[in-house]
Amino acid sequence: MAITIKKPQEIKKLSVANQIVSKTLDYLTCNIHPGLSLKELNAMGESYIQSLGARAAFKGLYGFPAGVCTSVNEVIIHGIPTDYRLKEGDIVGLDIGTEVDGWYGDSAVTVGVGEISKSDEALIACAKDALYYAIDIIQPEMRFKELSHAIEQFILQKGYVPLRGFCGHGIGRKPHEEPEVPNYLEGINPKSGPKIKNGMVFCIEPMICHKDGTPKILEDKWSVVSTDGLRGSHYEHTVAVVDGKVEILSLS
């Protein structure tokens, strides 16, 4: 496994791309309202990214047709923007990637449309809290499997389960690099595998299901739901390990 170590100037370039992701997510979150279609939401995001001097990195990536993943209600990740118009009480995951001068940014949030249920508030909070918990415990020489195991335990203790088969990842000159960072322990030994080092940059992205973490991909070939048929949530940040501390690059 070749996990690249980024130089300080390279981390600065990654920060530029990630700041644009953060600003775009803030912009879309502030403008979400009932009646807005997912295609309109995507167009707003793509236009805003371009206005800030970046490219919407997801558009065309592996054949994905849009710049913004718009995952509504039961769709946890990789939702395709459609003509569906958001309704009061919906929840929508927004996942955005950008590219600036060959360097990539990536982040995601899940937000409510108008007033949402207490159940959905708790579901969203689990994803966000799991993300920040993970960021808080990262330190050099910790193994990535230890991090994955800790995320999984946090999610389980909140009464939810992680989506399986999808994971966080390294990021840099490519939108997806080594290592993979699952939200659950693969295998039985968290004290195995590569260690976190200074200069590593990677994305942590808890994906939360209610009862069953088994994924199902819908007929559009992209949208991922849980086999339990219930709503899911997703949060993501790009982080860098610098001088023994974690910096969130995708936080404006």
mmCIF file of C-alpha atoms in Angstrom:
data_model
loop_
_atom_site.group_PDB
_atom_site.id
_atom_site.type_symbol
_atom_site.label_atom_id
_atom_site.label_comp_id
_atom_site.label_asym_id
_atom_site.label_seq_id
_atom_site.Cartn_x
_atom_site.Cartn_y
_atom_site.Cartn_z
ATOM 1 C CA MET A 1 0.000 0.000 0.000
ATOM 2 C CA ALA A 2 1.579 3.259 -1.172
ATOM 3 C CA ILE A 3 0.252 6.093 0.983
ATOM 4 C CA THR A 4 1.803 9.343 -0.182
ATOM 5 C CA ILE A 5 3.289 11.865 2.228
ATOM 6 C CA LYS A 6 2.433 15.416 1.221
ATOM 7 C CA LYS A 7 4.846 18.312 1.567
ATOM 8 C CA PRO A 8 3.672 21.472 3.364
ATOM 9 C CA GLN A 9 3.219 23.367 0.081
ATOM 10 C CA GLU A 10 1.178 20.473 -1.314
ATOM 11 C CA ILE A 11 -1.093 20.493 1.733
ATOM 12 C CA LYS A 12 -1.630 24.216 1.137
ATOM 13 C CA LYS A 13 -2.749 23.464 -2.406
ATOM 14 C CA LEU A 14 -5.111 20.782 -1.128
ATOM 15 C CA SER A 15 -6.451 23.317 1.352
ATOM 16 C CA VAL A 16 -7.355 25.695 -1.477
ATOM 17 C CA ALA A 17 -9.490 23.046 -3.201
ATOM 18 C CA ASN A 18 -11.083 22.031 0.092
ATOM 19 C CA GLN A 19 -11.943 25.595 1.088
ATOM 20 C CA ILE A 20 -13.982 25.854 -2.096
ATOM 21 C CA VAL A 21 -15.804 22.638 -1.203
ATOM 22 C CA SER A 22 -16.588 24.043 2.236
ATOM 23 C CA LYS A 23 -17.849 27.354 0.874
ATOM 24 C CA THR A 24 -20.019 25.563 -1.692
ATOM 25 C CA LEU A 25 -21.575 23.302 0.927
ATOM 26 C CA ASP A 26 -22.302 26.335 3.110
ATOM 27 C CA TYR A 27 -23.845 28.125 0.126
ATOM 28 C CA LEU A 28 -26.093 25.200 -0.809
ATOM 29 C CA THR A 29 -27.113 24.517 2.786
ATOM 30 C CA CYS A 30 -28.220 28.128 3.192
ATOM 31 C CA ASN A 31 -30.294 27.947 0.005
ATOM 32 C CA ILE A 32 -32.038 24.593 0.399
ATOM 33 C CA HIS A 33 -35.805 24.918 0.715
ATOM 34 C CA PRO A 34 -38.967 22.947 -0.070
ATOM 35 C CA GLY A 35 -39.761 23.023 -3.786
ATOM 36 C CA LEU A 36 -36.140 23.162 -4.955
ATOM 37 C CA SER A 37 -35.333 20.366 -7.399
ATOM 38 C CA LEU A 38 -32.195 18.269 -7.116
ATOM 39 C CA LYS A 39 -31.150 19.339 -10.615
ATOM 40 C CA GLU A 40 -31.515 22.978 -9.587
ATOM 41 C CA LEU A 41 -29.469 22.287 -6.469
ATOM 42 C CA ASN A 42 -26.743 20.656 -8.551
ATOM 43 C CA ALA A 43 -26.706 23.537 -11.050
ATOM 44 C CA MET A 44 -26.305 26.010 -8.181
ATOM 45 C CA GLY A 45 -23.396 23.992 -6.823
ATOM 46 C CA GLU A 46 -21.618 23.586 -10.141
ATOM 47 C CA SER A 47 -21.993 27.293 -10.950
ATOM 48 C CA TYR A 48 -20.723 28.332 -7.520
ATOM 49 C CA ILE A 49 -17.704 26.028 -7.730
ATOM 50 C CA GLN A 50 -16.824 27.474 -11.126
ATOM 51 C CA SER A 51 -17.240 31.044 -9.840
ATOM 52 C CA LEU A 52 -14.593 30.311 -7.208
ATOM 53 C CA GLY A 53 -12.095 29.150 -9.815
ATOM 54 C CA ALA A 54 -12.428 25.393 -9.377
ATOM 55 C CA ARG A 55 -13.741 22.434 -11.347
ATOM 56 C CA ALA A 56 -16.527 20.192 -10.064
ATOM 57 C CA ALA A 57 -14.439 17.051 -9.700
ATOM 58 C CA PHE A 58 -17.264 14.530 -9.471
ATOM 59 C CA LYS A 59 -18.760 15.445 -12.838
ATOM 60 C CA GLY A 60 -17.695 12.670 -15.174
ATOM 61 C CA LEU A 61 -15.722 10.847 -12.460
ATOM 62 C CA TYR A 62 -16.226 7.115 -13.125
ATOM 63 C CA GLY A 63 -19.137 8.272 -15.308
ATOM 64 C CA PHE A 64 -21.034 10.154 -12.585
ATOM 65 C CA PRO A 65 -23.284 12.672 -14.391
ATOM 66 C CA ALA A 66 -23.228 15.640 -11.979
ATOM 67 C CA GLY A 67 -21.013 17.828 -9.816
ATOM 68 C CA VAL A 68 -22.986 17.341 -6.609
ATOM 69 C CA CYS A 69 -24.122 14.037 -5.088
ATOM 70 C CA THR A 70 -27.654 14.691 -3.814
ATOM 71 C CA SER A 71 -28.759 11.814 -1.594
ATOM 72 C CA VAL A 72 -32.328 12.155 -0.317
ATOM 73 C CA ASN A 73 -33.842 10.292 2.633
ATOM 74 C CA GLU A 74 -33.161 6.556 2.143
ATOM 75 C CA VAL A 75 -30.296 7.249 -0.273
ATOM 76 C CA ILE A 76 -27.150 7.407 1.841
ATOM 77 C CA ILE A 77 -24.505 8.250 -0.779
ATOM 78 C CA HIS A 78 -24.027 8.813 -4.515
ATOM 79 C CA GLY A 79 -27.509 10.142 -5.217
ATOM 80 C CA ILE A 80 -27.940 11.498 -8.749
ATOM 81 C CA PRO A 81 -29.618 14.909 -9.148
ATOM 82 C CA THR A 82 -33.076 14.436 -10.684
ATOM 83 C CA ASP A 83 -36.244 16.492 -11.160
ATOM 84 C CA TYR A 84 -37.367 15.482 -7.664
ATOM 85 C CA ARG A 85 -38.391 18.556 -5.666
ATOM 86 C CA LEU A 86 -37.428 18.634 -2.019
ATOM 87 C CA LYS A 87 -40.242 18.497 0.511
ATOM 88 C CA GLU A 88 -40.599 19.703 4.078
ATOM 89 C CA GLY A 89 -39.175 17.004 6.329
ATOM 90 C CA ASP A 90 -36.774 15.507 3.765
ATOM 91 C CA ILE A 91 -33.120 15.064 4.593
ATOM 92 C CA VAL A 92 -30.503 15.420 1.875
ATOM 93 C CA GLY A 93 -26.855 14.490 1.789
ATOM 94 C CA LEU A 94 -24.616 16.806 -0.223
ATOM 95 C CA ASP A 95 -21.232 15.404 -1.268
ATOM 96 C CA ILE A 96 -18.933 17.633 -3.304
ATOM 97 C CA GLY A 97 -15.487 17.308 -4.835
ATOM 98 C CA THR A 98 -13.403 20.049 -6.424
ATOM 99 C CA GLU A 99 -10.170 20.245 -8.362
ATOM 100 C CA VAL A 100 -7.835 23.242 -8.460
ATOM 101 C CA ASP A 101 -4.518 23.083 -10.341
ATOM 102 C CA GLY A 102 -4.492 19.299 -10.155
ATOM 103 C CA TRP A 103 -5.262 19.052 -6.434
ATOM 104 C CA TYR A 104 -8.538 17.748 -5.025
ATOM 105 C CA GLY A 105 -10.977 18.606 -2.247
ATOM 106 C CA ASP A 106 -13.841 16.514 -0.865
ATOM 107 C CA SER A 107 -16.442 16.979 1.873
ATOM 108 C CA ALA A 108 -20.057 16.125 2.643
ATOM 109 C CA VAL A 109 -22.917 17.079 4.959
ATOM 110 C CA THR A 110 -26.467 15.895 5.545
ATOM 111 C CA VAL A 111 -29.054 18.599 6.148
ATOM 112 C CA GLY A 112 -32.774 18.824 6.830
ATOM 113 C CA VAL A 113 -35.303 20.534 4.596
ATOM 114 C CA GLY A 114 -37.416 22.784 6.796
ATOM 115 C CA GLU A 115 -38.573 21.091 9.990
ATOM 116 C CA ILE A 116 -37.413 17.493 10.329
ATOM 117 C CA SER A 117 -38.252 14.749 12.803
ATOM 118 C CA LYS A 118 -36.349 14.137 16.039
ATOM 119 C CA SER A 119 -35.407 10.740 14.639
ATOM 120 C CA ASP A 120 -33.771 12.342 11.603
ATOM 121 C CA GLU A 121 -32.046 14.943 13.773
ATOM 122 C CA ALA A 122 -30.482 12.128 15.807
ATOM 123 C CA LEU A 123 -29.516 10.210 12.658
ATOM 124 C CA ILE A 124 -27.740 13.235 11.198
ATOM 125 C CA ALA A 125 -26.092 14.040 14.531
ATOM 126 C CA CYS A 126 -24.618 10.532 14.675
ATOM 127 C CA ALA A 127 -22.810 11.000 11.357
ATOM 128 C CA LYS A 128 -21.514 14.445 12.294
ATOM 129 C CA ASP A 129 -20.510 13.448 15.817
ATOM 130 C CA ALA A 130 -18.786 10.278 14.599
ATOM 131 C CA LEU A 131 -16.772 12.374 12.156
ATOM 132 C CA TYR A 132 -15.577 14.847 14.766
ATOM 133 C CA TYR A 133 -14.922 12.068 17.270
ATOM 134 C CA ALA A 134 -12.679 10.384 14.718
ATOM 135 C CA ILE A 135 -10.840 13.621 14.005
ATOM 136 C CA ASP A 136 -10.294 14.224 17.721
ATOM 137 C CA ILE A 137 -8.618 10.870 18.331
ATOM 138 C CA ILE A 138 -6.274 10.792 15.330
ATOM 139 C CA GLN A 139 -2.585 10.873 16.161
ATOM 140 C CA PRO A 140 0.600 9.826 14.387
ATOM 141 C CA GLU A 141 1.531 6.130 14.695
ATOM 142 C CA MET A 142 -2.113 5.181 15.232
ATOM 143 C CA ARG A 143 -3.132 2.502 12.766
ATOM 144 C CA PHE A 144 -5.876 3.224 10.258
ATOM 145 C CA LYS A 145 -7.614 0.046 11.410
ATOM 146 C CA GLU A 146 -7.662 1.403 14.950
ATOM 147 C CA LEU A 147 -9.381 4.518 13.626
ATOM 148 C CA SER A 148 -11.923 2.449 11.692
ATOM 149 C CA HIS A 149 -12.613 0.311 14.751
ATOM 150 C CA ALA A 150 -13.130 3.394 16.930
ATOM 151 C CA ILE A 151 -15.572 4.903 14.425
ATOM 152 C CA GLU A 152 -17.539 1.667 14.301
ATOM 153 C CA GLN A 153 -17.762 1.441 18.094
ATOM 154 C CA PHE A 154 -18.924 5.066 18.320
ATOM 155 C CA ILE A 155 -21.694 4.447 15.775
ATOM 156 C CA LEU A 156 -22.829 1.229 17.448
ATOM 157 C CA GLN A 157 -22.932 2.892 20.858
ATOM 158 C CA LYS A 158 -25.284 5.515 19.410
ATOM 159 C CA GLY A 159 -27.667 2.740 18.348
ATOM 160 C CA TYR A 160 -26.881 2.781 14.624
ATOM 161 C CA VAL A 161 -24.692 0.760 12.257
ATOM 162 C CA PRO A 162 -22.150 1.835 9.615
ATOM 163 C CA LEU A 163 -22.829 1.330 5.926
ATOM 164 C CA ARG A 164 -20.530 -1.420 4.688
ATOM 165 C CA GLY A 165 -18.747 -1.710 1.370
ATOM 166 C CA PHE A 166 -17.912 2.003 1.138
ATOM 167 C CA CYS A 167 -15.224 3.984 2.908
ATOM 168 C CA GLY A 168 -13.144 7.106 3.360
ATOM 169 C CA HIS A 169 -9.933 7.418 1.383
ATOM 170 C CA GLY A 170 -6.688 9.200 0.725
ATOM 171 C CA ILE A 171 -6.779 12.295 -1.475
ATOM 172 C CA GLY A 172 -4.251 14.431 -3.309
ATOM 173 C CA ARG A 173 -3.426 14.511 -7.005
ATOM 174 C CA LYS A 174 -6.274 12.052 -7.435
ATOM 175 C CA PRO A 175 -9.741 12.256 -5.842
ATOM 176 C CA HIS A 176 -9.300 8.766 -4.406
ATOM 177 C CA GLU A 177 -5.918 7.515 -3.233
ATOM 178 C CA GLU A 178 -4.618 5.013 -0.699
ATOM 179 C CA PRO A 179 -5.482 4.251 2.019
ATOM 180 C CA GLU A 180 -9.056 3.109 2.293
ATOM 181 C CA VAL A 181 -10.602 4.229 5.591
ATOM 182 C CA PRO A 182 -13.704 2.132 6.363
ATOM 183 C CA ASN A 183 -16.104 3.064 9.154
ATOM 184 C CA TYR A 184 -15.789 -0.444 10.555
ATOM 185 C CA LEU A 185 -12.997 -2.867 11.354
ATOM 186 C CA GLU A 186 -12.090 -5.205 8.529
ATOM 187 C CA GLY A 187 -10.714 -8.428 9.962
ATOM 188 C CA ILE A 188 -10.220 -8.984 13.690
ATOM 189 C CA ASN A 189 -7.017 -7.132 14.584
ATOM 190 C CA PRO A 190 -7.102 -3.321 14.813
ATOM 191 C CA LYS A 191 -3.369 -3.351 15.620
ATOM 192 C CA SER A 192 -2.492 -4.356 12.064
ATOM 193 C CA GLY A 193 -1.998 -2.517 8.798
ATOM 194 C CA PRO A 194 -0.497 0.882 7.937
ATOM 195 C CA LYS A 195 0.053 3.643 10.458
ATOM 196 C CA ILE A 196 -1.006 7.275 10.267
ATOM 197 C CA LYS A 197 1.999 9.519 9.581
ATOM 198 C CA ASN A 198 2.704 13.240 9.444
ATOM 199 C CA GLY A 199 1.996 14.551 5.952
ATOM 200 C CA MET A 200 -0.820 12.142 5.192
ATOM 201 C CA VAL A 201 -4.063 13.611 3.856
ATOM 202 C CA PHE A 202 -7.257 11.590 3.827
ATOM 203 C CA CYS A 203 -11.037 11.774 3.977
ATOM 204 C CA ILE A 204 -13.084 10.450 6.874
ATOM 205 C CA GLU A 205 -16.746 9.936 6.048
ATOM 206 C CA PRO A 206 -19.112 8.139 8.421
ATOM 207 C CA MET A 207 -22.152 6.721 6.611
ATOM 208 C CA ILE A 208 -24.919 5.804 9.018
ATOM 209 C CA CYS A 209 -27.736 3.248 8.762
ATOM 210 C CA HIS A 210 -30.496 2.504 11.245
ATOM 211 C CA LYS A 211 -30.482 -1.293 11.441
ATOM 212 C CA ASP A 212 -28.636 -2.964 8.580
ATOM 213 C CA GLY A 213 -25.378 -1.787 7.027
ATOM 214 C CA THR A 214 -25.727 -4.006 3.977
ATOM 215 C CA PRO A 215 -25.705 -1.759 0.886
ATOM 216 C CA LYS A 216 -28.021 -1.947 -2.086
ATOM 217 C CA ILE A 217 -27.436 -0.013 -5.307
ATOM 218 C CA LEU A 218 -30.571 1.241 -7.036
ATOM 219 C CA GLU A 219 -31.476 0.925 -10.708
ATOM 220 C CA ASP A 220 -29.763 4.209 -11.562
ATOM 221 C CA LYS A 221 -26.483 2.322 -10.895
ATOM 222 C CA TRP A 222 -25.318 4.969 -8.393
ATOM 223 C CA SER A 223 -27.689 5.617 -5.479
ATOM 224 C CA VAL A 224 -26.749 3.545 -2.430
ATOM 225 C CA VAL A 225 -29.386 2.607 0.161
ATOM 226 C CA SER A 226 -29.465 0.194 3.087
ATOM 227 C CA THR A 227 -31.328 -3.062 2.767
ATOM 228 C CA ASP A 228 -33.316 -2.018 5.855
ATOM 229 C CA GLY A 229 -35.070 0.573 3.639
ATOM 230 C CA LEU A 230 -34.662 3.304 6.246
ATOM 231 C CA ARG A 231 -33.097 6.746 6.042
ATOM 232 C CA GLY A 232 -29.346 7.236 6.259
ATOM 233 C CA SER A 233 -26.889 10.056 6.850
ATOM 234 C CA HIS A 234 -23.372 10.999 5.742
ATOM 235 C CA TYR A 235 -20.713 13.493 6.818
ATOM 236 C CA GLU A 236 -17.172 13.944 5.505
ATOM 237 C CA HIS A 237 -14.069 16.064 5.962
ATOM 238 C CA THR A 238 -10.646 16.065 4.356
ATOM 239 C CA VAL A 239 -7.962 16.142 7.043
ATOM 240 C CA ALA A 240 -4.180 16.497 7.077
ATOM 241 C CA VAL A 241 -1.766 15.377 9.775
ATOM 242 C CA VAL A 242 0.702 18.220 10.348
ATOM 243 C CA ASP A 243 3.318 18.299 13.114
ATOM 244 C CA GLY A 244 1.466 15.658 15.080
ATOM 245 C CA LYS A 245 -1.887 17.412 14.905
ATOM 246 C CA VAL A 246 -4.924 17.091 12.673
ATOM 247 C CA GLU A 247 -5.944 20.001 10.458
ATOM 248 C CA ILE A 248 -9.403 19.978 8.861
ATOM 249 C CA LEU A 249 -8.781 21.274 5.347
ATOM 250 C CA SER A 250 -12.460 21.302 4.357
ATOM 251 C CA LEU A 251 -13.605 23.685 7.087
ATOM 252 C CA SER A 252 -13.960 27.357 6.184
#
